[in-house]
Coordinates of C-alpha atoms in Angstrom, one line a residue:
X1 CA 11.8 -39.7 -61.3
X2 CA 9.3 -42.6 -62.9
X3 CA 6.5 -44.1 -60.5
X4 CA 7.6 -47.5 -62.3
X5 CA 9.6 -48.3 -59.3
X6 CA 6.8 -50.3 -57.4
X7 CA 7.6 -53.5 -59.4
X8 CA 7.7 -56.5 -57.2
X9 CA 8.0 -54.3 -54.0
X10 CA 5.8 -54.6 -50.7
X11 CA 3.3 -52.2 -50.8
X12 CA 0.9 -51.7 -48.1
X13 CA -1.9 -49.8 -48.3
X14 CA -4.7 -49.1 -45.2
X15 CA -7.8 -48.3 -46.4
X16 CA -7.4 -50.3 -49.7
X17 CA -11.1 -50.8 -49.3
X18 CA -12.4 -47.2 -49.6
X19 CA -12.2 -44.5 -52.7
X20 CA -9.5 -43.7 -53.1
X21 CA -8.0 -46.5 -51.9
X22 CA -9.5 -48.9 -54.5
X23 CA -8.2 -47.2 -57.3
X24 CA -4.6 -46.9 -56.0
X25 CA -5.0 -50.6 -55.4
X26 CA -5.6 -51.0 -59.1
X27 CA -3.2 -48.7 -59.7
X28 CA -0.3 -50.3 -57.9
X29 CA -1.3 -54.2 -59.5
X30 CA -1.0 -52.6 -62.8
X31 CA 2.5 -51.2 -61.7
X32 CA 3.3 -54.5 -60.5
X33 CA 3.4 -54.3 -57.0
X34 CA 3.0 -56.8 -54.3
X35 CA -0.2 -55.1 -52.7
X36 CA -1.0 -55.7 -49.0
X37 CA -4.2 -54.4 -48.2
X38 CA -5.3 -53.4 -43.9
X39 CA -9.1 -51.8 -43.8
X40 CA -12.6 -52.6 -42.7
X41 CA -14.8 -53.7 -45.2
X42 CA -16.4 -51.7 -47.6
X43 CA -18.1 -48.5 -46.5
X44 CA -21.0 -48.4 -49.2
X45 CA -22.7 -50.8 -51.5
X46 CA -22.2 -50.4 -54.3
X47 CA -18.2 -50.6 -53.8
X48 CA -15.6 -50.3 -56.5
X49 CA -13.6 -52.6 -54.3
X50 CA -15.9 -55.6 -54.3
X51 CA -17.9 -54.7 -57.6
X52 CA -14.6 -54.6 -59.6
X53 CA -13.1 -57.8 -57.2
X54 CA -9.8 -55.7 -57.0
X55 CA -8.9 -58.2 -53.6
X56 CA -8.0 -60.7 -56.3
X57 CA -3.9 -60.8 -56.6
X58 CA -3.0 -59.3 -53.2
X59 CA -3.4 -59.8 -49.5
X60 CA -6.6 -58.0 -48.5
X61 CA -6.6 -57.6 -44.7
X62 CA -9.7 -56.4 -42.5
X63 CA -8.4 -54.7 -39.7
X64 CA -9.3 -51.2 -38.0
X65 CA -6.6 -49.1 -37.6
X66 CA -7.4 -48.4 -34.1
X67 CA -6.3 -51.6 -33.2
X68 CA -3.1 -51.0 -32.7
X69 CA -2.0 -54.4 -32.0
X70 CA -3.4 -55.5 -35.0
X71 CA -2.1 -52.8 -37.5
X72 CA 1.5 -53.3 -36.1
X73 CA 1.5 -57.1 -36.7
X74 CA 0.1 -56.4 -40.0
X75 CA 2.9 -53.9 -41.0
X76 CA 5.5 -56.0 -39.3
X77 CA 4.2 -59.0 -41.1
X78 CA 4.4 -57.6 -44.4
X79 CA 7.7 -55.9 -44.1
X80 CA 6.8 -53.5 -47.1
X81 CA 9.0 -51.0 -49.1
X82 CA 6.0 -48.9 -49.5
X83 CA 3.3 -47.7 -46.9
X84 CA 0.1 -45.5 -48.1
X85 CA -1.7 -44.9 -45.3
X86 CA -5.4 -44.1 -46.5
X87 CA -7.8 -45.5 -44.2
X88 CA -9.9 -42.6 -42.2
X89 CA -13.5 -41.2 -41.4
X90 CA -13.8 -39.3 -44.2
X91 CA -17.3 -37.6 -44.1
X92 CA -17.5 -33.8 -42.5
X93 CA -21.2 -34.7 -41.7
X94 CA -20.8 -38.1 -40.3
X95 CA -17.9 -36.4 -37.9
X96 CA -21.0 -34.3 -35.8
X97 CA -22.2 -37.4 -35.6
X98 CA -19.6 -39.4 -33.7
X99 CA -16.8 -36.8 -33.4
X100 CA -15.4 -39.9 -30.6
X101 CA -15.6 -42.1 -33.7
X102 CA -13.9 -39.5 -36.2
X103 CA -11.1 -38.3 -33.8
X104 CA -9.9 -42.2 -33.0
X105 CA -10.0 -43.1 -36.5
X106 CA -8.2 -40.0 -37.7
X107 CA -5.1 -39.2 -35.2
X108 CA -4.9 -42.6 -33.1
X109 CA -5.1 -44.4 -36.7
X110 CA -2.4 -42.6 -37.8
X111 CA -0.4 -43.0 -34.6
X112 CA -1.1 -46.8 -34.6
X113 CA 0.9 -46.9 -38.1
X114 CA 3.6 -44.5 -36.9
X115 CA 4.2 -46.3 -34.4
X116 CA 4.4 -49.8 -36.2
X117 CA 6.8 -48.0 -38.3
X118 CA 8.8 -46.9 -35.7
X119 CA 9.6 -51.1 -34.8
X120 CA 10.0 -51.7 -38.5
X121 CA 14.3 -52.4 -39.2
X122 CA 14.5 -51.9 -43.0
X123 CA 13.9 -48.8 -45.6
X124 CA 10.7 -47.6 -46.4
X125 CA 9.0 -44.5 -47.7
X126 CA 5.8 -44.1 -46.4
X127 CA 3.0 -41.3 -47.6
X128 CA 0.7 -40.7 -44.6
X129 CA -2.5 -39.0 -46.7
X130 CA -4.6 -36.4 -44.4
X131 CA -6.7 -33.6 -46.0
X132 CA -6.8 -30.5 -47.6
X133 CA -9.2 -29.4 -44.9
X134 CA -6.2 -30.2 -42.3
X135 CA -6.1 -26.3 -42.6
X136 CA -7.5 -23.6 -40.4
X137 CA -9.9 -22.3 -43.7
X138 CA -10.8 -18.4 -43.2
X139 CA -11.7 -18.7 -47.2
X140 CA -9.4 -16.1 -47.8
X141 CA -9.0 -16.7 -52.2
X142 CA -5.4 -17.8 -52.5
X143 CA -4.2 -21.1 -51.7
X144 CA -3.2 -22.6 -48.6
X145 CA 0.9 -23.3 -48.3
X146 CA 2.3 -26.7 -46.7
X147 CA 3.6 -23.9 -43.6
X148 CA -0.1 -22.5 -43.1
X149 CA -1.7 -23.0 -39.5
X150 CA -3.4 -26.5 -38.9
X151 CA -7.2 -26.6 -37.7
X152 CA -10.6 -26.8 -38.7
X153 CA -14.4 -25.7 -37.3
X154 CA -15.5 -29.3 -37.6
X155 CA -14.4 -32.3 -35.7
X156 CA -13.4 -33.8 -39.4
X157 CA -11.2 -31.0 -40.1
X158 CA -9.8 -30.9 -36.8
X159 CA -8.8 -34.1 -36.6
X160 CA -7.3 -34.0 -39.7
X161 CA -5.0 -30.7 -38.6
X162 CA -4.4 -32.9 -35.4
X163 CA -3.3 -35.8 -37.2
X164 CA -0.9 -33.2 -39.1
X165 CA 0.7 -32.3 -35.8
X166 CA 0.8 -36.0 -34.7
X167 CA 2.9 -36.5 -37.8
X168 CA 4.9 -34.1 -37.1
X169 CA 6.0 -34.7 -33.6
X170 CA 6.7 -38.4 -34.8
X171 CA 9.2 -37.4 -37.4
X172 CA 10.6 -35.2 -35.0
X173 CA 11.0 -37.3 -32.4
X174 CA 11.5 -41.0 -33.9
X175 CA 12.4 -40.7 -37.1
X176 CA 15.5 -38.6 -37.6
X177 CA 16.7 -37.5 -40.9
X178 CA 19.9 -38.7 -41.0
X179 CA 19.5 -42.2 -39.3
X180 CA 16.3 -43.4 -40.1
X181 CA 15.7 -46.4 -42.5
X182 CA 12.2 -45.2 -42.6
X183 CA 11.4 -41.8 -44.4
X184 CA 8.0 -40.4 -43.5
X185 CA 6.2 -37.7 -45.5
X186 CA 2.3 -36.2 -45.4
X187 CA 0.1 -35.7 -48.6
X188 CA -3.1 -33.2 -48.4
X189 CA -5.7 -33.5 -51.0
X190 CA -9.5 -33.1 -51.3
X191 CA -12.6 -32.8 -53.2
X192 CA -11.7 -35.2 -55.0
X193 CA -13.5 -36.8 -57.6
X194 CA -14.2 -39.9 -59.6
X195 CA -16.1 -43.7 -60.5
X196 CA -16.3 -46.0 -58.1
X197 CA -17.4 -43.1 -55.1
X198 CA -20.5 -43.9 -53.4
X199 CA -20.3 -42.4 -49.8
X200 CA -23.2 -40.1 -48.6
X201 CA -23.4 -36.5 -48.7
X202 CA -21.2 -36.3 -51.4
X203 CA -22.3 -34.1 -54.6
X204 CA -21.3 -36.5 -57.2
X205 CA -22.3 -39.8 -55.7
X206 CA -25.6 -37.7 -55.0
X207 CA -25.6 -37.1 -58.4
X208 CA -25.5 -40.4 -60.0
X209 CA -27.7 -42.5 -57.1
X210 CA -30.3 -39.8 -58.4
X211 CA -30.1 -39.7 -61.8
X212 CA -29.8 -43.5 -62.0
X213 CA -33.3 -43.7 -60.6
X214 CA -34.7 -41.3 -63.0
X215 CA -35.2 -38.7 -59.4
X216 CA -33.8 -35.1 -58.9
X217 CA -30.5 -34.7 -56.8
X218 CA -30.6 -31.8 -54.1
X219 CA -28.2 -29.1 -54.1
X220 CA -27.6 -28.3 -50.5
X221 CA -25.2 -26.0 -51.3
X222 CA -25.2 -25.1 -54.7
X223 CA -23.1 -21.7 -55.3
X224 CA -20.0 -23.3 -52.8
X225 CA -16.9 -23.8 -54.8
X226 CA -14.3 -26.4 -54.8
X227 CA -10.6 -27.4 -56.4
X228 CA -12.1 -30.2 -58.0
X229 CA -9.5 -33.0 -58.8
X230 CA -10.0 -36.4 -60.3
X231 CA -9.1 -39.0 -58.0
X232 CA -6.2 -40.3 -60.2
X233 CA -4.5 -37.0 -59.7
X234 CA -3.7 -36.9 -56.1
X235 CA -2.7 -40.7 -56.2
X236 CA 0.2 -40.1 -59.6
X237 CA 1.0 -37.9 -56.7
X238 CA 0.8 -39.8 -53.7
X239 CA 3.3 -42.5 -56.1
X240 CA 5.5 -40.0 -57.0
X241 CA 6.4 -38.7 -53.4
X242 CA 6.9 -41.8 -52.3
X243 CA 9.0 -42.6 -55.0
X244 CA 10.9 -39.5 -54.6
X245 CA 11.0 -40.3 -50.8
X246 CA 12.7 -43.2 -51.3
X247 CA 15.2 -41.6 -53.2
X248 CA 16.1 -38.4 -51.5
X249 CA 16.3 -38.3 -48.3
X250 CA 16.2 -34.3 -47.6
X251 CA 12.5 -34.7 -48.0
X252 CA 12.0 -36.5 -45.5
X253 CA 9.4 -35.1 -43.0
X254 CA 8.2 -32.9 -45.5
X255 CA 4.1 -31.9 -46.1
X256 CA 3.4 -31.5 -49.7
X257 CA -0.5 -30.5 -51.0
X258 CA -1.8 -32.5 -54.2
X259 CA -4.2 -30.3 -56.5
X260 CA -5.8 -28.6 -59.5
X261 CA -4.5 -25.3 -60.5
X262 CA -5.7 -22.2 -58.0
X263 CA -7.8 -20.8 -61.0
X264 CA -9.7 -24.7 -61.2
X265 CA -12.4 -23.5 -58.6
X266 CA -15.8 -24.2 -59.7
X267 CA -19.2 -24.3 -57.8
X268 CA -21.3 -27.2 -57.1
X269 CA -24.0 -25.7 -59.3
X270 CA -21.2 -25.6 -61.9
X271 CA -20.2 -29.1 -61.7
X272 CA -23.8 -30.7 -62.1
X273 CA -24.1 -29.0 -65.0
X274 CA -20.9 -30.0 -66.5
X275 CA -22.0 -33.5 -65.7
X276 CA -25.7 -33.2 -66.8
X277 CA -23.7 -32.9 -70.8
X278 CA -22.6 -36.6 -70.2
X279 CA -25.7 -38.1 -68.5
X280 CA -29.4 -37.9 -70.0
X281 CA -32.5 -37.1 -68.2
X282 CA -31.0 -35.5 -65.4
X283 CA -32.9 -32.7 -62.8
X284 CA -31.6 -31.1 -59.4
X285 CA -33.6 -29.1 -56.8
X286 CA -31.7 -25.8 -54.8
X287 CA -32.7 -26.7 -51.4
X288 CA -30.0 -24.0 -50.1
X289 CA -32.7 -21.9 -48.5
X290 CA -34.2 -24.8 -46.6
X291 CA -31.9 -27.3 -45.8
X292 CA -30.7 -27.7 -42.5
X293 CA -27.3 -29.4 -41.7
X294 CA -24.4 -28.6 -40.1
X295 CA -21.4 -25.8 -41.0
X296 CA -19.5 -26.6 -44.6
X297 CA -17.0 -24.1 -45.8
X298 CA -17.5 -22.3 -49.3
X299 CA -14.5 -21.7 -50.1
X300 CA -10.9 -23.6 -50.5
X301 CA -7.7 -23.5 -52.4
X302 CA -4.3 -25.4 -52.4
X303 CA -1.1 -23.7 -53.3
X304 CA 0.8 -26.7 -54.8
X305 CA 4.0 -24.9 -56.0
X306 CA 6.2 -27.4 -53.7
X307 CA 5.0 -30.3 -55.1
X308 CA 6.0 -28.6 -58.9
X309 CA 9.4 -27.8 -57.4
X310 CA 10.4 -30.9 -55.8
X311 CA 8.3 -33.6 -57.8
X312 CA 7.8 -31.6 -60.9
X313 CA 4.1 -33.0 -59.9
X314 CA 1.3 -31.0 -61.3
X315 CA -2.4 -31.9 -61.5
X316 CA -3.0 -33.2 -65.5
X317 CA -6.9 -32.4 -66.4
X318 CA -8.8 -29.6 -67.0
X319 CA -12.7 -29.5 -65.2
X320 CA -14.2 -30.6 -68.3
X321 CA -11.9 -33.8 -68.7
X322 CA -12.3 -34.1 -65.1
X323 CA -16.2 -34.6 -65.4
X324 CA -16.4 -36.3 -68.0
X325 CA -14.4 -39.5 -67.0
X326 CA -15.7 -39.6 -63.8
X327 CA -19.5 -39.4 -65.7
X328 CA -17.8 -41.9 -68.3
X329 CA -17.2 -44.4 -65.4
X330 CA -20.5 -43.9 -63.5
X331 CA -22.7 -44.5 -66.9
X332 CA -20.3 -47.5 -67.7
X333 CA -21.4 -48.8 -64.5
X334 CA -25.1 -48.1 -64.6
X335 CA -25.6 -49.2 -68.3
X336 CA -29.3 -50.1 -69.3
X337 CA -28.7 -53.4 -69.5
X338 CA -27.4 -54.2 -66.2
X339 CA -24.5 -52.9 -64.0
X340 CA -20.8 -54.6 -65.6
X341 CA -19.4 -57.3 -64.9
X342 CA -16.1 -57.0 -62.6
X343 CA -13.9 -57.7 -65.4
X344 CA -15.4 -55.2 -67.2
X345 CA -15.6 -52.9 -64.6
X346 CA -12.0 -53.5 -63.5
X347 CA -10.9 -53.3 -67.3
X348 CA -12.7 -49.8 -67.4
X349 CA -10.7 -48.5 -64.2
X350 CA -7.3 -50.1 -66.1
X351 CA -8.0 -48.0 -69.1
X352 CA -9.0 -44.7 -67.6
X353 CA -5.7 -45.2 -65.5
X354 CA -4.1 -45.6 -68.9
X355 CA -5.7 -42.9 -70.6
X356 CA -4.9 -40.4 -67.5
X357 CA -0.9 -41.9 -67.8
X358 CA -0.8 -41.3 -71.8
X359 CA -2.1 -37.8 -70.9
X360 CA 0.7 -36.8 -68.7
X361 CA 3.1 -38.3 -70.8
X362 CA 2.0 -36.1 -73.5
X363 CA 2.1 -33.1 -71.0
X364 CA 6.3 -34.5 -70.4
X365 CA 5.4 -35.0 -66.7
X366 CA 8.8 -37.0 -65.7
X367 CA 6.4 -39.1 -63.4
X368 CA 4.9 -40.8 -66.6
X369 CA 7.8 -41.4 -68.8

């Protein structure tokens, strides 16, 4: 199975706008793909999206996937071959701040493209991408399976785990395995990492907005560790399932997780420091004992063994290689003579995309050949 099977295919992706979105959008123009493109429009400024003018070569659409009206027009429309649905409220602290916001976005999203689906009359794999914090997380030290129990303390997490069940009572009830012409599958990921991120509250954003500026980042939560994953990983596996959902059908319906190896957990403390040796002049403040925020979990792990099995998908880099592209990118982007130009910039996202490809290749992931 080669993720080279996106040339001159449909391809829609929701939340093209966003992180991770972005570079899958790159990703799939470089593949060859026919990218159609349904989100609202950039969440932060800077944006990869704009700064690296990726909406050049492809429908970009701005619709909210709570319109439902809207996102099934789109879909039906574009009659694609591919669907990646991506577009959500991300942020765990912005969801105690408008949990009503969070919860819409999250499961009646995801509904609103499940159910476009449901009217569409021709084959198509489609990756619906939730989180790795769609688990119930008692931080117990191995890694959560595809068959562990949904939930979350959070209203991010929770919606997540609901979206999960949302899936899962579609492809039950409308999309069965031996009729359908659409094949629907779920991808969990997280902490992922990577240029081109500048949404709040998150470490390595905080990182480089700080250090950029010459000012010290605060660790809220230093001594918290994470499976940290460059960005590119869960997307070569977000391309492969769909890939491989396109081809066999008995996964179908079928939840796989996307990341690092269980013994890739490092702190946040850990992780500034292994950027600090690709970034001069940097400082950080542990504010741990007095700031004040709402609940974040220390401690979480994915089991991927079902993604090996089935996709014969494992996560590429090690930490170090992890950090220092995404610290590559970010000082790229902040050089002392100006922030690049978007054909630099989007020729810098192309060759880190090639240089993560040749990687696996030398690794004889089949994804890559």
């Amino acid at each position: 199975m080669q993720i080279n099977k996106f040339e001159r295919k449909t391809v829609l992706v929701t939340g093209h706008t966003g992180f991770k979105g972005a570079w899958l959008t790159a990703w799939l123009k470089m593949l060859g793909a026919n990218v159609v493109g349904i989100a609202l429009e950039p969440p932060t400024e800077p944006s990869h999206y704009l700064a690296a003018q990726l909406g050049s070569g492809m429908t970009d659409l701005r619709i909210d996937v709570r319109d439902r009206v809207a996102v099934e027009h789109s879909i039906i429309s574009a009659q694609p071959d591919f669907v990646f649905h991506l577009a959500a409220q991300a942020l765990v602290r912005r969801s105690y701040d408008d949990p009503l916001e969070t919860w819409q976005t999250n499961v009646l999203g995801t509904l609103h493209v499940l159910e476009a689906l449901r009217k569409l009359d021709k084959p198509c794999a489609a990756v619906i991408i939730t989180s790795d914090k769609c688990y119930d997380n008692v931080e117990w030290v191995w890694g959560y399976r595809e068959t562990d129990a949904m939930g979350g303390p959070d209203p991010y997490s929770a919606s997540k785990g609901a979206a999960e069940l949302a899936i899962r009572s579609h492809i039950k009830s409308y999309f069965p395995t031996a009729t359908s012409k659409v094949r629907v599958a779920s991808a969990r990921a997280g902490n992922v990492i990577g240029g081109g991120d500048w949404a709040s509250d998150r470490i390595v954003p905080d990182c480089v907005k700080a250090w950029a500026n010459n000012a010290s980042v605060e660790l809220r939560n230093p001594h918290a560790t994470r499976p940290w994953q460059h960005v590119l990983e869960p997307l070569s596996g977000y391309l492969s399932l769909a890939v491989a959902l396109s081809e066999q059908p008995e996964i179908h319906g079928e939840p796989f997780n996307f990341g690092p190896p269980a013994q890739q957990n490092h702190s946040v403390l850990e992780l500034v420091q292994e950027m600090a040796l690709h970034w001069s002049q940097v400082k950080w403040t542990d504010v741990s004992q007095i700031a004040k925020g709402p609940y974040e979990s220390g401690l979480l792990k994915l089991s991927c063994d079902k993604a090996l099995h089935h996709l014969q998908w494992r996560a590429v880099m090690n930490f170090q290689q992890t950090v220092r592209m995404t610290a590559e990118w970010y000082r790229g982007f902040y050089q002392p003579s100006g922030c690049m130009l978007p054909e630099q910039l989007i020729q810098t996202t192309q060759a880190q995309i090639e240089q993560y490809v040749e990687l696996a290749k030398a690794q004889g992931l089949t994804w890559a050949q």
